[in-house]
């Protein structure tokens, strides 16, 4: 199954599909109520797809929720292991849509797709939006989850990987943040020494849709070279936008790169080496 689905695919509006609208930020629910796809469940990036960290130095600003909590959330949404799930957000899959896709894949739920182009592509196609709160019927039992999320790495592995010629650490934040010119969200500007920069939006067309699979493969191959997919680590500021790139990689046929969930928000708070354009690290 392709990780992406087009708005023209009638399966999106099949009553058997679990359609989930992911929003982030303080006014996330208000934006959902201003317009969402019919029968789309509201999901909060900050409350449903992340834990609330006591200290972002250990796990970052958006640590993964405990698996028991995520399983209970899936039950509340009516999700079972047999569910076909379609997710989207209002930021071209960069602020929650791909994160939920990645989380589901990480627990072994493969029947999930992300709407290519997100809410905007639906609006561009003239889909009539709903302003009603959709209330799903909860599943009869809690979603069965494994003991841990798959395909993650911790800060210790990132330290080693960033120094290894046989591995690649990719930072998908905007170049000015990577170079240390500015940092609007975390305490210190810069990047992990040894990490390379590939801004996530390079994977998007001017219309906000993913490039073709062929174009994405060229983009990512130019970045990772001969490194095996399983030796590629992707991160961002807090482990959300990185999932946008991981989804793009899978769409391009590059399966196996892993997520550093803590990302820059964790690394930059741990008194570790920091590279910037100015210091040349």
CSV table of C-alpha atoms in Angstrom, one decimal:
chain,number,residue,atom,x,y,z
A,1,UNK,CA,0.0,0.0,0.0
A,2,UNK,CA,1.3,3.4,-0.9
A,3,UNK,CA,1.8,5.7,2.2
A,4,UNK,CA,0.1,8.5,0.2
A,5,UNK,CA,-3.5,8.7,-1.0
A,6,UNK,CA,-5.0,11.2,-3.3
A,7,UNK,CA,-8.1,13.3,-2.6
A,8,UNK,CA,-9.6,11.9,-5.8
A,9,UNK,CA,-9.5,8.4,-4.3
A,10,UNK,CA,-13.1,7.5,-3.2
A,11,UNK,CA,-11.8,5.3,-0.4
A,12,UNK,CA,-11.1,8.4,1.7
A,13,UNK,CA,-14.9,8.9,2.1
A,14,UNK,CA,-15.7,5.2,2.6
A,15,UNK,CA,-17.7,4.9,5.9
A,16,UNK,CA,-15.4,2.0,6.9
A,17,UNK,CA,-12.3,4.2,6.7
A,18,UNK,CA,-11.1,5.8,10.0
A,19,UNK,CA,-10.4,9.4,8.9
A,20,UNK,CA,-8.3,11.4,11.3
A,21,UNK,CA,-7.5,15.2,11.2
A,22,UNK,CA,-4.4,16.0,13.1
A,23,UNK,CA,-3.8,19.6,14.3
A,24,UNK,CA,-1.1,21.1,16.5
A,25,UNK,CA,-0.8,24.3,18.4
A,26,UNK,CA,-2.8,26.2,21.0
A,27,UNK,CA,-5.8,26.8,18.7
A,28,UNK,CA,-5.8,23.3,17.1
A,29,UNK,CA,-9.3,22.3,18.1
A,30,UNK,CA,-10.7,25.7,17.0
A,31,UNK,CA,-9.1,25.3,13.5
A,32,UNK,CA,-10.6,21.8,13.2
A,33,UNK,CA,-14.1,23.2,14.0
A,34,UNK,CA,-13.6,25.9,11.4
A,35,UNK,CA,-13.5,23.2,8.7
A,36,UNK,CA,-12.4,19.6,8.3
A,37,UNK,CA,-13.2,16.7,6.1
A,38,UNK,CA,-16.6,15.1,6.8
A,39,UNK,CA,-16.5,12.4,9.5
A,40,UNK,CA,-12.9,13.2,10.3
A,41,UNK,CA,-11.9,12.6,13.9
A,42,UNK,CA,-10.0,15.4,15.7
A,43,UNK,CA,-6.5,14.4,16.9
A,44,UNK,CA,-4.3,16.7,18.9
A,45,UNK,CA,-0.6,16.6,18.1
A,46,UNK,CA,0.3,17.8,21.5
A,47,UNK,CA,-2.1,15.7,23.6
A,48,UNK,CA,-2.8,12.5,21.5
A,49,UNK,CA,0.5,12.1,19.6
A,50,UNK,CA,2.9,13.2,22.3
A,51,UNK,CA,3.5,13.1,26.0
A,52,UNK,CA,3.9,16.2,28.1
A,53,UNK,CA,7.6,16.3,29.0
A,54,UNK,CA,8.7,17.1,32.5
A,55,UNK,CA,12.1,18.1,31.0
A,56,UNK,CA,12.6,18.4,27.3
A,57,UNK,CA,16.3,17.6,27.8
A,58,UNK,CA,15.1,14.0,28.2
A,59,UNK,CA,12.9,13.1,25.3
A,60,UNK,CA,12.5,16.5,23.6
A,61,UNK,CA,9.5,18.7,23.2
A,62,UNK,CA,7.3,16.1,21.7
A,63,UNK,CA,8.2,12.7,23.2
A,64,UNK,CA,6.2,9.7,22.1
A,65,UNK,CA,3.2,8.9,24.4
A,66,UNK,CA,3.3,5.8,26.5
A,67,UNK,CA,2.2,2.9,24.4
A,68,UNK,CA,-0.7,2.2,26.8
A,69,UNK,CA,-1.9,5.8,26.4
A,70,UNK,CA,-1.6,5.5,22.6
A,71,UNK,CA,-3.5,2.2,22.6
A,72,UNK,CA,-6.3,3.8,24.6
A,73,UNK,CA,-6.5,6.7,22.2
A,74,UNK,CA,-6.8,4.3,19.3
A,75,UNK,CA,-9.6,2.6,21.1
A,76,UNK,CA,-11.4,5.9,21.6
A,77,UNK,CA,-11.1,6.6,17.9
A,78,UNK,CA,-12.6,3.2,17.1
A,79,UNK,CA,-9.4,1.9,15.6
A,80,UNK,CA,-8.8,-1.9,15.5
A,81,UNK,CA,-5.9,-3.9,13.9
A,82,UNK,CA,-8.1,-4.3,10.8
A,83,UNK,CA,-8.9,-0.6,10.3
A,84,UNK,CA,-8.0,1.3,7.2
A,85,UNK,CA,-6.8,4.7,8.4
A,86,UNK,CA,-6.4,7.9,6.4
A,87,UNK,CA,-4.8,10.8,8.2
A,88,UNK,CA,-4.1,14.4,7.2
A,89,UNK,CA,-3.2,17.8,8.7
A,90,UNK,CA,-3.3,21.4,7.6
A,91,UNK,CA,0.4,21.7,7.1
A,92,UNK,CA,1.2,19.3,4.2
A,93,UNK,CA,1.8,16.4,6.6
A,94,UNK,CA,4.6,18.3,8.3
A,95,UNK,CA,2.8,19.0,11.6
A,96,UNK,CA,1.1,15.8,12.7
A,97,UNK,CA,-0.3,13.8,9.8
A,98,UNK,CA,3.0,12.0,9.0
A,99,UNK,CA,3.7,11.7,12.7
A,100,UNK,CA,0.5,9.7,13.2
A,101,UNK,CA,1.3,7.7,10.1
A,102,UNK,CA,4.8,6.9,11.5
A,103,UNK,CA,3.5,6.0,15.0
A,104,UNK,CA,1.0,3.6,13.5
A,105,UNK,CA,3.6,2.0,11.3
A,106,UNK,CA,5.9,1.8,14.3
A,107,UNK,CA,3.4,-0.3,16.3
A,108,UNK,CA,2.8,-2.6,13.3
A,109,UNK,CA,-0.4,-1.0,11.8
A,110,UNK,CA,0.4,-1.0,8.1
A,111,UNK,CA,-3.0,-0.1,6.7
A,112,UNK,CA,-2.6,3.6,7.0
A,113,UNK,CA,-2.2,6.4,4.4
A,114,UNK,CA,-1.7,10.1,4.5
A,115,UNK,CA,-3.7,12.5,2.3
A,116,UNK,CA,-1.2,14.0,-0.2
A,117,UNK,CA,-1.4,17.8,0.1
A,118,UNK,CA,-3.5,17.7,3.2
A,119,UNK,CA,-6.5,19.8,3.9
A,120,UNK,CA,-5.5,22.4,1.2
A,121,UNK,CA,-5.7,19.8,-1.6
A,122,UNK,CA,-9.3,18.9,-0.4
A,123,UNK,CA,-10.3,22.6,-0.5
A,124,UNK,CA,-8.7,23.1,-3.9
A,125,UNK,CA,-10.8,20.1,-5.2
A,126,UNK,CA,-13.9,21.7,-3.9
A,127,UNK,CA,-14.6,19.3,-1.1
A,128,UNK,CA,-17.3,20.7,1.2
A,129,UNK,CA,-15.9,20.9,4.7
A,130,UNK,CA,-17.7,20.1,7.9
A,131,UNK,CA,-17.8,22.3,11.1
A,132,UNK,CA,-19.3,19.6,13.3
A,133,UNK,CA,-17.4,17.7,15.9
A,134,UNK,CA,-17.4,14.1,14.7
A,135,UNK,CA,-17.7,11.6,17.5
A,136,UNK,CA,-16.5,8.1,16.6
A,137,UNK,CA,-17.8,4.9,18.2
A,138,UNK,CA,-15.0,3.5,20.4
A,139,UNK,CA,-13.7,0.1,19.6
A,140,UNK,CA,-14.8,-2.8,21.8
A,141,UNK,CA,-11.3,-3.4,23.1
A,142,UNK,CA,-8.0,-1.6,23.6
A,143,UNK,CA,-5.7,-1.7,20.6
A,144,UNK,CA,-3.0,-4.4,21.1
A,145,UNK,CA,0.4,-2.9,21.0
A,146,UNK,CA,3.9,-4.3,21.3
A,147,UNK,CA,6.4,-3.6,24.0
A,148,UNK,CA,8.0,-0.6,22.3
A,149,UNK,CA,7.9,1.7,19.3
A,150,UNK,CA,10.0,0.3,16.5
A,151,UNK,CA,12.6,2.2,14.3
A,152,UNK,CA,13.6,4.8,16.9
A,153,UNK,CA,17.1,5.7,18.1
A,154,UNK,CA,18.2,7.4,21.3
A,155,UNK,CA,20.7,10.1,21.9
A,156,UNK,CA,23.6,7.8,22.5
A,157,UNK,CA,23.1,6.1,19.1
A,158,UNK,CA,22.9,9.5,17.4
A,159,UNK,CA,26.3,10.5,19.0
A,160,UNK,CA,27.9,7.5,17.4
A,161,UNK,CA,26.1,7.7,14.1
A,162,UNK,CA,27.0,11.3,13.5
A,163,UNK,CA,30.7,10.4,13.7
A,164,UNK,CA,30.5,7.3,11.5
A,165,UNK,CA,31.3,7.4,7.8
A,166,UNK,CA,28.9,4.4,7.2
A,167,UNK,CA,25.9,6.2,8.7
A,168,UNK,CA,24.0,9.4,8.0
A,169,UNK,CA,22.1,11.7,10.3
A,170,UNK,CA,19.7,14.0,8.5
A,171,UNK,CA,18.4,17.3,10.0
A,172,UNK,CA,15.3,18.4,8.2
A,173,UNK,CA,14.9,21.8,9.8
A,174,UNK,CA,15.2,25.0,7.7
A,175,UNK,CA,18.7,25.9,6.7
A,176,UNK,CA,18.9,29.1,8.9
A,177,UNK,CA,18.2,27.0,12.0
A,178,UNK,CA,20.6,24.3,11.0
A,179,UNK,CA,23.4,26.9,10.4
A,180,UNK,CA,22.8,28.5,13.7
A,181,UNK,CA,21.5,31.8,12.4
A,182,UNK,CA,18.3,31.7,14.3
A,183,UNK,CA,16.4,29.4,16.6
A,184,UNK,CA,12.7,30.2,17.2
A,185,UNK,CA,11.7,27.2,19.3
A,186,UNK,CA,14.7,25.8,21.3
A,187,UNK,CA,17.3,27.3,23.6
A,188,UNK,CA,20.3,27.2,21.3
A,189,UNK,CA,20.8,27.6,17.6
A,190,UNK,CA,22.9,25.2,15.5
A,191,UNK,CA,23.0,21.5,14.7
A,192,UNK,CA,24.4,18.1,15.7
A,193,UNK,CA,28.0,17.9,14.6
A,194,UNK,CA,28.2,15.6,11.6
A,195,UNK,CA,24.5,15.9,10.7
A,196,UNK,CA,23.6,17.0,7.2
A,197,UNK,CA,20.8,19.3,6.3
A,198,UNK,CA,17.9,18.5,4.0
A,199,UNK,CA,15.0,20.9,4.5
A,200,UNK,CA,11.8,18.9,4.6
A,201,UNK,CA,9.9,21.2,2.3
A,202,UNK,CA,12.4,20.3,-0.5
A,203,UNK,CA,10.2,17.2,-0.9
A,204,UNK,CA,7.1,19.3,-1.8
A,205,UNK,CA,5.9,20.8,-5.0
A,206,UNK,CA,4.9,24.5,-5.1
A,207,UNK,CA,1.3,23.3,-4.6
A,208,UNK,CA,2.2,21.6,-1.3
A,209,UNK,CA,2.1,18.0,-2.5
A,210,UNK,CA,4.9,15.5,-2.4
A,211,UNK,CA,7.1,15.3,-5.4
A,212,UNK,CA,6.8,12.1,-7.5
A,213,UNK,CA,8.3,9.0,-6.1
A,214,UNK,CA,11.1,9.2,-8.8
A,215,UNK,CA,11.9,12.8,-7.9
A,216,UNK,CA,12.0,12.0,-4.2
A,217,UNK,CA,14.3,9.0,-4.7
A,218,UNK,CA,16.7,11.2,-6.6
A,219,UNK,CA,16.5,13.9,-3.8
A,220,UNK,CA,17.1,11.4,-1.0
A,221,UNK,CA,19.7,9.3,-2.9
A,222,UNK,CA,21.7,12.5,-3.4
A,223,UNK,CA,21.6,13.0,0.4
A,224,UNK,CA,22.4,9.5,1.7
A,225,UNK,CA,24.6,8.2,-1.1
A,226,UNK,CA,25.5,4.5,-0.6
A,227,UNK,CA,24.5,4.4,3.0
A,228,UNK,CA,22.0,1.6,3.8
A,229,UNK,CA,18.5,2.8,4.7
A,230,UNK,CA,18.7,1.2,8.1
A,231,UNK,CA,21.8,3.3,8.9
A,232,UNK,CA,20.0,6.5,8.2
A,233,UNK,CA,18.7,8.6,11.1
A,234,UNK,CA,16.2,11.5,10.6
A,235,UNK,CA,15.5,14.2,13.0
A,236,UNK,CA,14.1,17.7,13.2
A,237,UNK,CA,13.3,20.0,16.2
A,238,UNK,CA,11.1,17.7,18.2
A,239,UNK,CA,10.5,14.5,16.2
A,240,UNK,CA,7.4,15.6,14.3
A,241,UNK,CA,8.5,17.2,11.0
A,242,UNK,CA,11.1,14.4,10.6
A,243,UNK,CA,8.2,12.0,10.0
A,244,UNK,CA,7.3,14.0,6.9
A,245,UNK,CA,10.7,13.1,5.4
A,246,UNK,CA,10.4,9.5,6.6
A,247,UNK,CA,7.1,9.2,4.8
A,248,UNK,CA,8.6,10.7,1.7
A,249,UNK,CA,11.4,8.2,1.8
A,250,UNK,CA,9.0,5.3,2.1
A,251,UNK,CA,7.0,6.7,-0.8
A,252,UNK,CA,10.3,6.8,-2.8
A,253,UNK,CA,11.0,3.1,-1.9
A,254,UNK,CA,13.6,3.8,0.7
A,255,UNK,CA,12.4,1.8,3.7
A,256,UNK,CA,14.2,1.5,7.0
A,257,UNK,CA,15.5,4.9,8.1
A,258,UNK,CA,14.9,5.6,11.8
A,259,UNK,CA,13.6,8.5,13.8
A,260,UNK,CA,15.5,10.3,16.6
A,261,UNK,CA,12.4,11.4,18.5
A,262,UNK,CA,14.2,13.8,20.9
A,263,UNK,CA,15.8,15.6,18.0
A,264,UNK,CA,17.3,19.1,18.4
A,265,UNK,CA,15.1,20.0,21.3
A,266,UNK,CA,16.8,17.2,23.4
A,267,UNK,CA,20.3,17.5,22.0
A,268,UNK,CA,20.5,21.2,22.5
A,269,UNK,CA,19.6,20.9,26.2
A,270,UNK,CA,22.2,18.3,27.1
A,271,UNK,CA,25.4,20.4,27.1
A,272,UNK,CA,26.7,18.5,24.0
A,273,UNK,CA,28.8,19.8,21.1
A,274,UNK,CA,26.9,22.1,18.8
A,275,UNK,CA,27.9,23.0,15.3
A,276,UNK,CA,27.1,26.3,13.5
A,277,UNK,CA,28.2,28.0,10.3
A,278,UNK,CA,30.3,30.3,12.5
A,279,UNK,CA,32.2,27.7,14.4
A,280,UNK,CA,32.7,25.4,11.4
A,281,UNK,CA,32.1,22.2,13.3
